Amino acid sequence: LNVDRNAPTVKATGPLAEAASGSLIGPSKLDLAITDSGSGITKLEFLLNGKVEETVTLEEIEADEGKQTCGGETCTLTYSSIPDIGQNLSSGKYTFMIRATDRAGRVGSFTKEVTLDARAPDLKLTTPPTIPSDWTPQLSSLSIGFTATDSTATTNGSGITKVEALLPQTGGTTYPQTLYSNTCTTCPQQ
């Protein structure tokens, strides 16, 4: 007989769990490590402001390459995912929660205050590119000027991490050229 008197312990890492100001728009990976002394995890729920946005069962977690291992009286679930939450919300502060339920019905949770930046940055050309009349795809240089701002009426945005130009290539494809990146030290403009 195994008596489960303990709620699961939920630990989360990744941009959504660790950032002071997280973004729920677009993919944000979440790595979970959940420990349960007793019976093991049966489901996870992802909530925003107390409302369940997504529920995944142990079977769905394992089908998505998550793994629960049990030894002695302790079970550990490891799972990486990109939660399908925060769609069609306005910018502002939200409470993000992960709830883990074990086989005995006990619930453990992880809670994080996040700031949703639902507004795209504004990009304006200050110096349009001057393209020579004899331009060919082999042009060795091209100069443009731009300003990029990220803000809303009430707060600063989440910040600009990259500005790219999509350069045309033969065959109708494009080639991305980074013009600015907050992690790039060799980009053409900083």
XYZ file of C-alpha atoms in Angstrom:
190
model
C 0.000 0.000 0.000
C 1.411 3.367 -1.056
C -0.136 6.422 0.620
C 0.462 9.710 -1.228
C 0.264 12.678 1.129
C 2.464 15.084 -0.833
C 1.688 17.438 -3.688
C 4.044 17.414 -6.705
C 6.929 19.899 -6.838
C 7.034 21.844 -10.124
C 10.261 23.414 -11.438
C 10.281 25.292 -14.747
C 13.109 26.764 -16.817
C 13.207 28.564 -20.155
C 12.436 32.098 -21.372
C 8.816 32.080 -20.209
C 9.690 30.882 -16.699
C 12.902 32.856 -16.147
C 12.531 36.234 -17.859
C 11.612 39.293 -15.819
C 9.331 40.284 -18.665
C 8.199 37.352 -20.806
C 6.386 37.308 -24.094
C 3.551 34.899 -24.781
C 3.310 35.799 -28.451
C 5.180 33.335 -30.589
C 7.020 30.269 -29.395
C 8.503 30.274 -25.912
C 10.023 26.970 -24.823
C 9.351 25.659 -21.346
C 11.394 22.885 -19.711
C 9.678 21.171 -16.780
C 11.016 18.903 -14.044
C 8.225 17.707 -11.744
C 8.879 15.511 -8.732
C 6.174 13.601 -6.887
C 6.734 11.561 -3.746
C 4.035 8.977 -4.033
C 2.016 8.205 -7.110
C 3.281 10.064 -10.211
C 1.832 12.785 -12.433
C -1.362 12.260 -14.474
C -1.814 15.684 -16.105
C -0.481 19.217 -16.509
C -2.506 22.398 -16.931
C -1.249 25.741 -18.248
C -3.247 28.740 -16.970
C -3.375 32.502 -17.566
C -5.020 34.625 -14.867
C -6.618 31.513 -13.369
C -8.161 30.274 -16.645
C -7.014 26.897 -18.003
C -5.608 27.510 -21.491
C -4.206 24.032 -22.181
C -4.371 20.606 -20.514
C -2.046 17.709 -21.352
C -2.352 14.168 -19.996
C 0.543 11.880 -19.136
C -0.170 9.915 -22.325
C 0.071 13.115 -24.423
C 3.249 14.150 -22.601
C 4.889 10.784 -23.275
C 3.759 10.866 -26.926
C 5.498 14.285 -27.123
C 8.769 12.744 -25.842
C 8.221 13.666 -22.186
C 9.231 10.989 -19.698
C 8.110 9.964 -16.225
C 10.402 7.653 -14.274
C 9.558 6.189 -10.880
C 11.955 4.634 -8.413
C 11.232 3.802 -4.797
C 8.603 6.290 -3.637
C 9.527 9.134 -6.016
C 8.461 9.818 -9.594
C 10.089 12.463 -11.783
C 8.516 13.843 -14.943
C 10.680 15.736 -17.451
C 8.972 17.517 -20.321
C 9.837 20.256 -22.821
C 7.118 22.032 -24.746
C 5.918 25.288 -26.213
C 2.572 25.908 -24.479
C -0.292 26.936 -26.763
C -1.414 29.864 -24.625
C -1.782 33.635 -24.744
C -3.305 33.922 -28.193
C -5.403 37.019 -29.051
C -4.644 38.833 -25.784
C -3.885 42.514 -25.391
C -0.598 43.785 -23.976
C -0.362 43.839 -20.200
C 0.541 41.871 -17.081
C -0.695 38.302 -16.657
C -0.229 35.509 -14.138
C 1.046 32.332 -15.785
C 0.651 29.072 -13.854
C 1.546 25.430 -14.381
C -0.498 22.949 -12.345
C 0.614 19.331 -11.984
C -1.871 16.750 -10.686
C -0.754 13.376 -9.353
C -2.657 10.068 -9.280
C -3.888 10.814 -5.740
C -5.418 14.102 -6.938
C -2.887 16.307 -5.153
C -1.858 19.459 -7.011
C 1.483 21.266 -7.159
C 2.086 24.478 -9.094
C 4.555 26.980 -10.485
C 3.428 30.612 -10.848
C 5.082 33.472 -12.733
C 4.023 37.066 -13.411
C 4.630 37.801 -17.095
C 4.205 40.854 -19.301
C 2.585 40.247 -22.640
C 3.848 42.415 -25.487
C 1.253 41.846 -28.210
C 2.308 44.785 -30.357
C 4.923 44.452 -33.077
C 7.829 46.938 -33.144
C 7.634 49.906 -35.512
C 10.275 50.053 -38.247
C 10.743 53.198 -40.343
C 13.236 53.804 -43.112
C 15.068 57.067 -42.512
C 17.277 56.716 -45.585
C 15.721 54.600 -48.337
C 18.198 52.491 -50.259
C 19.624 54.055 -53.378
C 19.733 51.385 -56.024
C 21.806 52.153 -59.107
C 20.015 51.824 -62.442
C 22.475 49.120 -63.486
C 21.868 47.105 -60.294
C 22.476 43.380 -60.452
C 22.206 40.760 -57.711
C 25.989 40.982 -57.434
C 25.922 44.511 -55.958
C 28.648 44.550 -53.291
C 27.068 47.088 -50.948
C 23.792 48.845 -50.269
C 23.174 51.511 -47.657
C 19.912 52.112 -45.793
C 19.001 53.921 -42.592
C 16.237 52.932 -40.205
C 14.785 53.470 -36.757
C 13.145 50.688 -34.823
C 11.030 51.376 -31.748
C 9.120 49.037 -29.492
C 6.616 50.652 -27.173
C 2.931 50.843 -26.388
C 0.829 53.753 -25.168
C 1.389 52.764 -21.527
C 4.695 50.894 -21.345
C 7.905 50.147 -23.114
C 7.693 47.055 -25.262
C 9.688 43.916 -24.671
C 12.630 45.211 -26.707
C 13.987 44.720 -30.186
C 16.213 41.705 -30.561
C 16.759 41.634 -34.329
C 16.162 43.609 -37.537
C 16.573 41.704 -40.801
C 16.436 42.589 -44.476
C 15.120 39.902 -46.802
C 17.248 40.099 -49.925
C 15.886 38.606 -53.148
C 17.711 35.722 -54.774
C 17.317 34.100 -58.131
C 14.522 31.561 -58.236
C 12.175 33.710 -56.145
C 13.700 32.887 -52.752
C 15.032 35.375 -50.215
C 18.156 35.540 -48.102
C 17.898 37.071 -44.608
C 20.614 39.585 -43.745
C 20.762 40.686 -40.111
C 21.039 44.478 -39.834
C 20.816 44.585 -36.039
C 20.856 41.978 -33.303
C 21.227 42.456 -29.574
C 23.556 39.428 -29.571
C 25.439 40.064 -32.830
C 28.882 41.640 -32.694
C 29.616 41.353 -36.439
C 26.348 42.704 -37.897
C 26.749 45.467 -40.496
C 25.157 48.125 -38.255
C 25.027 48.322 -34.451
